[in-house]
Amino acid sequence: MTAPRPSTAVGAPTGGPRRGRVRAPGRGVPLPLLVPALAGLAFLLLPLLALLLRTPWRSLPDQLTSAEVWQALRLSLVSATAATAVSLVLGVPLAWLLARVDFPGRGLLRALVTLPLVLPPVVGGVALLLALGRNGVAGRWLDDWFGVTLPFTTAGVVVAEAFVAMPFLVISVEGTLRAADPRYEEAATTLGASRFTAFRRVTLPLIAPGVAAGAVLAWARALGEFGATITFAGNFPGRTQTMPLAVYLALQNDPAAAIALSLVLLAVSISVLAGLRDRWMTTR
Amino acid sequence: MTDLAAPRTGVTAGQGLDAHLVVDRGGFRLDVRLRAASGDVVALLGPNGAGKTTALRALAGLVPQAGGHLRLDGTSLDRTPPQSRPVGVVFQDYLLFPHLTALDNVAFGPRCRGASRAAARALAAEWLARLGLTDHAGAKPRHLSGGQAQRVALARALATHPRLLLLDEPLAALDARTRLEVRAQLRRHLADFEAVAVLVTHDPLDAMVLADRLVVVEDGRVVQEGTPADIARRPRTDYIARLVGLNLYRGEADGHTVRLDAGPALTTTEDLSGPVFVAFPPSAVTLHRERPAGSSARNLWRCEVAGLETHGDQIRADLTGELPLAADLTTAAAADLGLHPGAPVWAAVKATQTHAYPA
């Protein structure tokens, strides 16, 4: 199911006569479309190109081996992975609920679940503070009963990232679930499987590619998360200062370091995209 | 086929299936009674949308029943959830779990019903061997042929030892050649099956080969049931008459004459009175360009050719006029008669070729 499709280039004529110049009359790309299209392409690619052009390649090894960079990178990777794990544990069952169980208000609930997708992350951070802050609606009880405080801790980073990233996973998994044939679950039921067994042994393996794609999207979103994190968890090096926060801070006093850090994030993003393309994007 | 014609005696109390299925689905209502003894194979036959599959799903517990009852071997299943029913289902496109091997597909049921992994796999291997699939135990469903997948699906349904086996269009997904072979195998396996089997099909040949008894469903209701031979000889609806290839009319009998609802009278050999059906095969109809003089056929009608189509090595003529009917004739005869749409013809049927029976 996850086998990568053969490259499309295989079928393309490579040695034959070129026919690129010969166009059927009236089939060319109209200028009013071509010009903005190329401008759009340049607009998207120029900043990335600029990042590569201005990278201080000579001092790069020193920049990348500095303790601060590694600290921030490690914290980013750990917290993004933890946020993805939280999203998987809570998000996959939530997606199943939204896709498979018919209940009143399901449409509204789906809209609410995806709200963090469009909500400005800073607003998400403020909302998290009001909910889980030391004096927050629920945070007060967490503090009183369990002595747990989330704001301005690494756990708080994970919470902020999961809040922003989980909707990506839910949307992706729910879409896959809707596309998957529910009759497989029925077949499992007639064989004696409870609904949970049918989910665990039949549905989950069938939607694994969708879950994986959703997890990668969530992970990438968590890795780049800035607004909710800085609002809810603050900016303490080694504790809550993730890569994006470090980039922003470095830009104020050490632009070369900011470029180096950005380059690392760009490399991570590109490898994620490559992984997505080969494994999941092409199979459905 | 003669052995199939022998009528099965009724359901003994406590053994077999006794169901009255009532399902409401937004504007469509299914109301079907089904009884079958252990060892019986019952076919639900009907056109698309008649409610056959809905009936099957109600038996499996996959759609809620709006009324009626369902008893299997004397035990009520009305409140039993699908996963606890002793029911095995072979789905139309088999629905083999694509991520599991043939062996694990078959082992799935026993595993869910509490067998250890090793015991479930041993049982599955046994079933695969019984169906001649040992060589394909490790294959994923996408590497199985249609016929093999069908047998894996059958093995998977049987591995839970169901008391009721349900088959939804078991041969529909197969190509014509495989179908012939699989039909014969399936017939053997169903004959060996000791509990009740109910299969759904829209193909009269599948139904007649596989089942002891046919239940014809149209528009959510049972319109006729009986042995395949009985139904083939005495159809009671236009749908069944078309399936078995007969001209069918309803009328009022008075001795050897039947006044047809369609208009003309028809002479039969049977001596009946009251409402009757009259049936005769298209091959019993002879066509003439001129009114046959001195013909012994009393059943003679003036018709017009509405359409012609090839039917095997014969030509089937659709006639309208005094009596709408289908007639089969050889290609040579059709050429001699100069048949073409719109051509006037005389159609004759001998009384001995007709069959009348009470409606």
XYZ file of C-alpha atoms in Angstrom:
643
model
C 0.000 0.000 0.000
C 2.841 2.329 0.743
C 5.027 1.236 -2.150
C 6.281 4.349 -3.903
C 4.933 4.849 -7.391
C 7.483 4.486 -10.150
C 8.868 7.823 -11.185
C 6.794 9.472 -13.879
C 9.941 10.153 -15.874
C 10.093 6.473 -16.817
C 7.375 6.815 -19.395
C 8.507 10.123 -20.813
C 10.185 10.092 -24.200
C 13.839 10.870 -23.711
C 15.605 10.075 -26.967
C 12.895 10.813 -29.510
C 12.539 13.924 -31.646
C 11.748 17.041 -29.658
C 8.286 18.356 -30.154
C 8.356 21.058 -27.465
C 8.569 23.954 -29.942
C 5.632 22.827 -32.030
C 2.431 24.100 -30.482
C -1.111 23.763 -31.646
C -2.379 27.265 -32.465
C -4.091 28.926 -29.534
C -2.802 26.332 -27.030
C -0.024 28.492 -25.560
C -0.105 29.721 -21.950
C -1.830 33.150 -21.913
C 0.382 35.971 -20.677
C -2.085 37.229 -18.009
C -1.664 33.842 -16.375
C 1.980 33.185 -17.129
C 3.377 36.447 -15.714
C 1.704 36.277 -12.284
C 2.481 32.559 -12.129
C 6.204 33.169 -12.612
C 6.098 36.105 -10.189
C 4.453 33.874 -7.626
C 7.108 31.233 -8.125
C 9.869 33.810 -7.666
C 8.146 35.198 -4.600
C 8.106 31.766 -2.965
C 11.607 30.717 -3.933
C 13.586 33.985 -3.656
C 13.626 34.121 0.173
C 14.876 30.547 0.329
C 17.523 31.361 -2.260
C 18.516 34.453 -0.279
C 18.928 32.322 2.820
C 21.337 30.056 0.952
C 23.200 32.979 -0.674
C 23.800 34.821 2.584
C 24.754 31.811 4.633
C 28.198 32.365 6.170
C 29.409 28.983 4.949
C 32.899 29.463 6.390
C 31.793 30.064 9.968
C 28.895 27.632 9.643
C 30.606 24.625 11.293
C 31.398 26.759 14.353
C 27.871 28.135 14.506
C 26.287 24.703 14.272
C 28.490 23.108 16.906
C 27.814 25.785 19.495
C 26.123 24.549 22.644
C 23.169 26.923 22.269
C 22.256 25.600 18.837
C 22.388 21.993 19.956
C 20.414 22.782 23.065
C 17.676 24.493 21.053
C 17.698 21.836 18.345
C 17.480 19.001 20.850
C 14.670 20.715 22.741
C 12.825 21.333 19.456
C 13.128 17.735 18.295
C 12.160 16.290 21.681
C 9.168 18.592 22.214
C 7.901 18.271 18.624
C 8.105 14.472 18.878
C 6.355 14.496 22.253
C 3.652 16.813 20.869
C 3.185 14.443 17.927
C 2.873 11.490 20.312
C 0.225 13.368 22.323
C -1.568 14.243 19.079
C -1.554 10.598 17.981
C -2.860 9.247 21.279
C -5.680 11.805 21.480
C -6.153 12.744 17.826
C -6.611 9.344 16.167
C -9.540 8.362 18.433
C -10.991 11.851 17.970
C -10.748 11.499 14.180
C -12.452 8.083 14.412
C -15.240 9.611 16.484
C -15.772 12.392 13.956
C -15.642 10.036 10.958
C -17.536 6.994 12.170
C -19.999 7.914 14.904
C -23.140 9.788 14.028
C -24.168 12.198 16.777
C -25.940 15.545 16.890
C -23.652 18.537 16.515
C -20.927 16.572 14.766
C -20.452 19.235 12.105
C -20.057 21.967 14.709
C -17.614 19.858 16.689
C -15.530 19.226 13.574
C -15.376 22.958 12.942
C -14.294 23.615 16.542
C -11.597 20.941 16.369
C -10.084 22.565 13.311
C -10.281 26.063 14.790
C -6.633 26.012 15.991
C -5.691 25.602 12.312
C -6.858 29.107 11.527
C -6.502 30.713 14.955
C -3.449 33.015 15.276
C -1.031 30.987 17.402
C -0.515 33.894 19.810
C -4.234 33.827 20.562
C -3.897 30.090 21.130
C -1.113 30.796 23.614
C -3.234 33.345 25.481
C -6.138 30.885 25.552
C -3.858 28.170 26.891
C -2.671 30.506 29.650
C -6.265 31.232 30.627
C -7.073 27.519 30.661
C -3.922 25.901 32.020
C -2.066 28.831 33.612
C -1.421 28.820 37.329
C -4.680 30.699 37.839
C -6.357 29.258 34.768
C -9.735 27.605 34.590
C -8.248 24.101 34.784
C -4.647 24.985 35.683
C -5.688 26.010 39.195
C -6.844 22.457 39.932
C -3.759 20.941 38.337
C -1.660 23.068 40.680
C -3.762 22.436 43.797
C -4.290 18.703 43.364
C -1.193 17.461 41.597
C 1.267 20.323 42.058
C 1.599 20.495 38.283
C 2.301 23.809 36.605
C 2.547 23.858 32.843
C 3.353 27.448 31.820
C 7.031 28.233 31.271
C 8.109 24.577 31.428
C 9.197 22.105 28.771
C 5.885 20.303 29.304
C 4.237 23.627 28.519
C 6.121 23.715 25.202
C 4.732 20.275 24.376
C 1.200 21.395 25.324
C 1.424 24.543 23.164
C 2.794 22.611 20.202
C 0.232 19.814 20.503
C -2.583 22.379 20.687
C -1.512 23.861 17.380
C -0.423 20.651 15.654
C -3.126 18.152 16.592
C -5.790 19.545 14.205
C -3.482 18.728 11.274
C -3.386 15.107 12.391
C -7.114 14.934 13.079
C -7.972 16.357 9.648
C -5.603 14.004 7.860
C -6.724 10.878 9.735
C -10.400 11.764 9.474
C -10.081 12.210 5.714
C -8.371 8.838 5.390
C -11.044 7.218 7.552
C -13.803 8.646 5.399
C -12.115 7.345 2.280
C -11.579 3.890 3.847
C -14.335 1.348 3.247
C -16.326 0.996 6.500
C -17.517 -2.423 5.339
C -14.171 -3.895 6.415
C -15.219 -3.054 9.970
C -18.548 -4.763 9.326
C -16.755 -7.846 8.009
C -14.630 -7.896 11.176
C -17.787 -7.554 13.280
C -19.441 -10.562 11.641
C -16.289 -12.532 12.499
C -16.788 -11.767 16.190
C -14.673 -8.651 16.614
C -15.876 -5.953 18.977
C -15.878 -2.441 17.571
C -12.598 -1.688 19.319
C -10.964 -4.896 18.068
C -12.173 -4.120 14.556
C -10.618 -0.659 14.851
C -7.337 -1.944 16.250
C -6.833 -4.951 13.994
C -8.489 -3.861 10.744
C -9.106 -0.123 10.488
C -5.866 1.138 12.006
C -3.618 -0.923 9.695
C -5.718 0.174 6.720
C -5.403 3.878 7.527
C -1.746 3.671 8.632
C -0.507 5.721 5.641
C -2.950 8.505 6.507
C -1.968 8.396 10.165
C 1.715 8.576 9.231
C 1.143 11.500 6.866
C -0.868 13.283 9.553
C 1.859 12.630 12.115
C 4.523 14.087 9.833
C 2.406 17.179 9.165
C 1.769 17.594 12.890
C 5.430 17.092 13.671
C 6.505 19.696 11.101
C 3.932 22.146 12.431
C 5.066 21.529 16.014
C 8.698 21.989 15.059
C 8.007 25.422 13.582
C 5.613 26.544 16.298
C 6.445 30.020 17.631
C 3.503 32.135 18.774
C 1.699 29.799 21.142
C 4.991 28.530 22.548
C 6.485 31.918 23.398
C 3.169 33.078 24.871
C 2.439 30.011 26.964
C 5.914 28.639 27.712
C 8.170 31.684 27.466
C 11.698 31.811 26.130
C 14.114 30.161 28.579
C 17.232 28.692 26.948
C 17.503 24.964 27.599
C 13.969 24.755 28.993
C 11.504 26.362 26.611
C 13.659 28.008 23.956
C 12.988 25.976 20.787
C 14.683 26.588 17.442
C 12.216 29.161 16.088
C 12.519 31.148 19.320
C 16.292 30.887 19.159
C 16.263 32.110 15.547
C 14.164 35.112 16.462
C 16.366 35.978 19.447
C 19.596 35.476 17.496
C 18.378 37.804 14.780
C 18.471 40.681 17.317
C 22.130 40.304 18.319
C 23.832 37.734 16.039
C 22.324 37.612 12.501
C 24.895 35.039 11.318
C 23.713 32.639 14.022
C 20.093 33.259 13.014
C 20.918 32.334 9.425
C 22.682 29.156 10.515
C 19.767 28.137 12.720
C 17.309 28.897 9.932
C 19.357 26.749 7.580
C 19.051 23.821 9.979
C 15.261 24.239 10.133
C 15.118 24.521 6.340
C 17.086 21.278 5.983
C 14.728 19.516 8.402
C 11.685 20.831 6.501
C 13.045 19.721 3.143
C 13.791 16.227 4.413
C 10.258 16.009 5.855
C 8.798 17.063 2.514
C 10.934 14.547 0.664
C 9.839 11.831 3.066
C 6.181 12.772 2.602
C 6.458 12.827 -1.165
C 8.034 9.417 -1.496
C 6.037 7.578 1.095
C 2.566 9.022 1.278
C 1.674 11.851 -1.017
C 1.883 9.724 -4.152
C 0.011 6.630 -3.009
C -3.515 7.966 -2.766
C -31.200 -30.939 -11.118
C -33.900 -33.459 -10.370
C -32.582 -34.075 -6.850
C -33.027 -30.364 -6.151
C -36.652 -30.565 -7.135
C -37.503 -32.847 -4.244
C -39.309 -30.641 -1.746
C -37.667 -30.290 1.625
C -39.974 -30.897 4.502
C -40.722 -28.043 6.855
C -38.669 -26.645 9.660
C -38.708 -28.777 12.750
C -39.276 -26.804 15.923
C -36.003 -25.495 17.305
C -33.774 -26.421 14.377
C -32.812 -24.076 11.572
C -33.852 -20.555 10.736
C -37.165 -18.887 11.447
C -37.100 -15.226 10.532
C -39.521 -12.421 9.883
C -37.368 -9.522 8.789
C -38.791 -6.026 8.856
C -36.475 -3.151 8.007
C -37.381 0.463 7.373
C -34.936 2.490 5.331
C -36.228 5.931 4.440
C -39.139 5.172 2.109
C -38.174 1.548 1.501
C -39.700 -1.166 3.629
C -38.495 -4.734 3.689
C -40.921 -7.315 5.019
C -39.746 -10.851 4.360
C -40.426 -14.182 6.044
C -37.750 -16.838 5.784
C -37.785 -20.366 7.139
C -35.154 -22.992 6.518
C -34.137 -26.297 8.087
C -30.563 -27.209 8.959
C -28.814 -28.307 5.795
C -31.040 -26.170 3.569
C -29.594 -23.786 1.032
C -32.036 -20.955 0.365
C -31.510 -18.423 -2.410
C -32.994 -14.939 -2.220
C -33.532 -14.070 -5.854
C -34.680 -10.701 -7.084
C -33.904 -7.636 -9.194
C -31.451 -4.967 -8.031
C -32.915 -2.844 -5.278
C -35.440 -5.499 -4.237
C -34.023 -5.601 -0.706
C -32.138 -8.905 -0.882
C -28.915 -7.524 0.512
C -30.809 -5.594 3.181
C -32.411 -8.880 4.255
C -28.976 -10.474 4.473
C -27.629 -7.553 6.516
C -30.608 -7.825 8.862
C -29.826 -11.516 9.382
C -26.211 -10.598 10.182
C -27.337 -7.821 12.537
C -25.712 -5.076 10.472
C -28.970 -3.146 10.040
C -31.459 -2.685 12.855
C -34.776 -4.498 12.547
C -37.905 -2.387 12.778
C -39.992 -5.400 13.742
C -40.494 -9.099 13.243
C -38.243 -11.709 14.800
C -35.166 -13.786 14.136
C -34.694 -17.237 15.646
C -31.837 -19.585 14.899
C -31.955 -23.153 16.265
C -34.665 -22.017 18.653
C -32.653 -19.108 20.089
C -33.826 -15.555 19.529
C -31.143 -13.322 18.011
C -33.251 -10.148 18.060
C -31.127 -8.518 20.741
C -27.830 -10.176 19.886
C -25.188 -7.780 18.508
C -23.591 -8.854 15.214
C -20.289 -9.887 16.779
C -22.071 -12.396 19.045
C -24.279 -13.986 16.378
C -23.341 -17.472 15.177
C -23.467 -16.134 11.637
C -20.808 -16.212 8.918
C -20.902 -13.825 5.985
C -19.271 -14.027 2.554
C -19.491 -10.465 1.266
C -20.037 -9.595 -2.360
C -16.486 -8.414 -3.039
C -15.248 -10.673 -0.207
C -13.774 -7.818 1.876
C -10.676 -9.821 2.694
C -8.503 -7.697 4.980
C -5.849 -6.441 2.551
C -3.085 -6.173 5.168
C -3.423 -9.780 6.349
C -2.374 -12.995 4.617
C -4.977 -15.547 3.554
C -4.122 -17.561 6.667
C -4.500 -14.595 9.019
C -7.747 -13.591 7.332
C -9.173 -17.032 8.109
C -7.644 -17.049 11.604
C -9.220 -13.646 12.382
C -12.609 -15.085 13.369
C -11.385 -17.861 15.678
C -8.936 -15.371 17.259
C -11.752 -12.893 17.966
C -13.810 -15.689 19.446
C -11.151 -16.487 21.993
C -8.785 -19.006 20.382
C -5.069 -18.587 21.058
C -2.968 -17.318 18.182
C -1.505 -20.780 17.543
C -4.867 -22.558 17.752
C -6.515 -20.008 15.450
C -3.750 -20.395 12.878
C -3.909 -24.191 13.043
C -7.668 -24.068 12.493
C -7.225 -21.606 9.631
C -4.628 -23.848 7.984
C -7.071 -26.732 8.250
C -9.811 -24.726 6.513
C -7.478 -23.528 3.792
C -6.412 -27.140 3.184
C -10.021 -28.224 2.977
C -10.642 -25.617 0.278
C -7.449 -26.476 -1.574
C -5.663 -23.234 -0.693
C -2.681 -24.494 1.307
C -0.254 -23.131 -1.292
C -1.743 -19.644 -0.930
C -1.814 -19.456 2.881
C 0.926 -16.817 2.948
C -0.458 -14.723 0.097
C -1.947 -11.266 0.610
C -5.438 -10.881 -0.886
C -4.192 -8.710 -3.754
C -2.120 -11.648 -5.007
C -5.096 -14.036 -5.090
C -7.210 -14.700 -8.166
C -10.952 -14.041 -7.981
C -11.737 -17.706 -7.452
C -9.084 -18.070 -4.751
C -10.249 -14.944 -2.952
C -13.795 -16.301 -3.001
C -12.649 -19.539 -1.374
C -10.606 -17.673 1.249
C -13.715 -15.622 2.040
C -15.724 -18.840 2.354
C -13.063 -20.385 4.590
C -13.001 -17.223 6.733
C -16.794 -17.346 7.169
C -16.835 -21.078 7.925
C -13.903 -20.999 10.361
C -16.136 -19.579 13.111
C -18.496 -22.585 12.770
C -21.574 -20.494 12.004
C -25.080 -21.897 12.340
C -26.158 -19.565 9.551
C -24.004 -18.900 6.510
C -24.839 -15.815 4.441
C -23.490 -15.303 0.936
C -24.048 -11.983 -0.854
C -23.818 -12.428 -4.644
C -21.040 -14.985 -4.145
C -20.225 -15.282 -7.859
C -20.909 -11.756 -9.096
C -17.305 -10.584 -8.851
C -15.962 -13.402 -11.042
C -15.439 -13.538 -14.797
C -17.519 -15.996 -16.807
C -14.982 -18.844 -16.947
C -13.959 -18.749 -13.296
C -17.589 -18.475 -12.413
C -18.464 -21.859 -13.906
C -15.709 -23.559 -11.951
C -16.342 -21.728 -8.675
C -20.086 -22.326 -8.936
C -19.505 -26.088 -9.045
C -17.097 -25.948 -6.082
C -19.395 -23.722 -4.078
C -22.280 -26.105 -4.710
C -20.198 -28.941 -3.248
C -19.188 -26.923 -0.192
C -22.745 -25.774 0.433
C -23.977 -29.350 0.150
C -21.462 -30.336 2.858
C -22.506 -27.475 5.133
C -24.682 -28.842 7.924
C -26.408 -25.635 9.048
C -28.568 -23.122 7.172
C -27.135 -21.254 4.187
C -28.844 -18.208 2.695
C -27.482 -16.720 -0.491
C -28.473 -13.605 -2.351
C -28.277 -13.426 -6.115
C -29.869 -11.791 -9.111
C -28.686 -14.610 -11.389
C -31.337 -17.340 -11.764
C -28.737 -19.894 -12.851
C -26.646 -19.360 -9.701
C -29.793 -19.625 -7.615
C -31.008 -22.794 -9.289
C -27.648 -24.563 -9.210
C -26.733 -23.611 -5.637
C -30.024 -23.603 -3.748
C -32.622 -26.181 -2.712
C -35.245 -23.523 -2.426
C -35.736 -20.120 -4.009
C -37.375 -17.135 -2.376
C -38.124 -14.466 -4.949
C -38.094 -10.947 -3.525
C -39.446 -7.940 -5.359
C -39.818 -4.476 -3.892
C -39.133 -5.664 -0.341
C -41.673 -8.489 -0.346
C -41.647 -12.202 -1.124
C -43.567 -12.752 -4.368
C -42.950 -16.460 -4.809
C -41.059 -19.302 -3.196
C -40.508 -22.931 -4.024
C -38.085 -25.379 -5.550
C -36.099 -24.198 -8.561
C -38.022 -26.625 -10.822
C -41.367 -25.353 -9.582
C -40.416 -21.719 -10.035
C -38.979 -22.343 -13.498
C -42.207 -24.050 -14.565
C -44.760 -21.880 -12.855
C -43.566 -18.292 -12.589
C -45.952 -15.909 -10.906
C -44.522 -12.510 -11.811
C -43.246 -10.925 -15.005
C -39.808 -10.609 -13.437
C -39.509 -14.355 -12.837
C -41.055 -15.189 -16.224
C -38.377 -13.048 -17.892
C -35.657 -14.683 -15.787
C -36.690 -18.197 -16.746
C -37.535 -17.154 -20.305
C -41.280 -17.731 -20.504
C -44.221 -15.780 -21.898
C -46.525 -15.287 -18.915
C -50.140 -14.070 -18.799
C -52.799 -13.761 -16.173
C -56.393 -14.576 -16.941
C -59.702 -16.128 -15.946
C -60.087 -19.818 -16.780
C -63.303 -21.545 -17.728
C -62.610 -25.154 -18.651
C -60.003 -25.308 -21.390
C -60.380 -21.651 -22.299
C -58.579 -18.840 -20.521
C -59.792 -15.291 -21.076
C -56.509 -13.341 -20.734
C -56.398 -9.997 -18.937
C -54.342 -8.851 -21.949
C -57.320 -9.347 -24.281
C -57.643 -12.510 -26.355
C -58.657 -15.978 -25.210
C -56.259 -18.885 -25.118
C -56.892 -22.622 -25.254
C -55.051 -24.839 -22.827
C -54.918 -28.548 -22.066
C -55.541 -28.029 -18.354
C -59.122 -27.909 -17.159
C -59.309 -25.100 -14.614
C -61.621 -22.394 -13.418
C -61.031 -19.037 -11.789
C -57.909 -16.855 -11.915
C -54.936 -18.599 -13.511
C -51.512 -18.017 -14.995
C -50.672 -19.267 -18.468
C -47.056 -19.736 -19.511
C -45.358 -20.942 -22.676
C -41.773 -20.717 -23.943
C -40.856 -18.445 -26.874
C -39.750 -21.550 -28.784
C -43.360 -22.816 -28.750
C -44.460 -19.866 -30.891
C -44.553 -20.335 -34.687
C -44.721 -17.303 -36.976
C -46.452 -17.049 -40.361
C -46.605 -14.327 -43.001
C -50.163 -15.303 -44.061
C -52.938 -16.586 -41.866
C -52.201 -20.348 -41.728
C -55.075 -22.232 -43.407
C -56.335 -25.373 -41.735
C -53.877 -25.035 -38.898
C -54.627 -27.154 -35.844
C -53.386 -24.362 -33.596
C -56.389 -22.700 -32.004
C -54.221 -20.021 -30.469
C -53.616 -17.669 -33.337
C -53.002 -13.926 -33.069
C -52.296 -11.067 -35.430
C -49.106 -9.321 -34.315
C -46.461 -6.905 -35.437
C -42.686 -7.218 -34.998
C -41.505 -4.644 -32.455
C -37.871 -5.728 -32.296
C -35.416 -8.471 -33.188
C -32.281 -9.628 -31.420
C -29.966 -12.596 -31.621
C -30.342 -15.018 -28.749
C -27.686 -17.721 -28.922
C -28.021 -19.231 -32.414
C -31.652 -18.134 -32.570
C -33.451 -14.915 -33.290
C -35.805 -13.624 -30.659
C -38.695 -11.573 -31.989
C -40.553 -9.179 -29.706
C -44.132 -8.941 -30.898
C -46.877 -6.468 -30.154
C -50.498 -6.565 -31.296
C -53.372 -8.718 -30.112
C -51.073 -10.465 -27.626
C -47.620 -9.130 -26.750
C -45.190 -12.049 -26.751
C -41.635 -13.218 -27.414
C -40.972 -15.797 -30.137
C -37.774 -17.689 -30.959
C -37.010 -18.791 -34.509
C -33.975 -19.814 -36.515
C -32.036 -17.274 -38.520
C -33.119 -19.044 -41.722
C -36.784 -18.889 -40.756
C -36.444 -15.202 -39.914
C -34.936 -14.572 -43.356
C -37.672 -16.605 -45.114
C -40.343 -14.616 -43.339
C -38.597 -11.361 -44.191
C -38.948 -10.176 -40.607
C -38.144 -6.582 -39.815
C -39.456 -4.190 -37.223
C -42.966 -3.195 -38.199
C -43.627 -6.363 -40.248
C -47.087 -7.914 -39.666
C -47.067 -11.611 -38.693
C -49.418 -14.322 -37.445
C -48.295 -16.014 -34.245
C -49.549 -19.494 -33.318
C -49.105 -21.629 -30.198
C -50.347 -25.191 -29.770
C -52.462 -25.763 -26.700
C -50.195 -28.670 -25.708
C -47.236 -26.265 -25.467
C -48.934 -24.018 -22.926
C -49.077 -24.546 -19.194
C -51.873 -23.155 -17.060
C -51.899 -23.122 -13.243
C -54.015 -21.455 -10.585
C -53.031 -17.903 -9.696
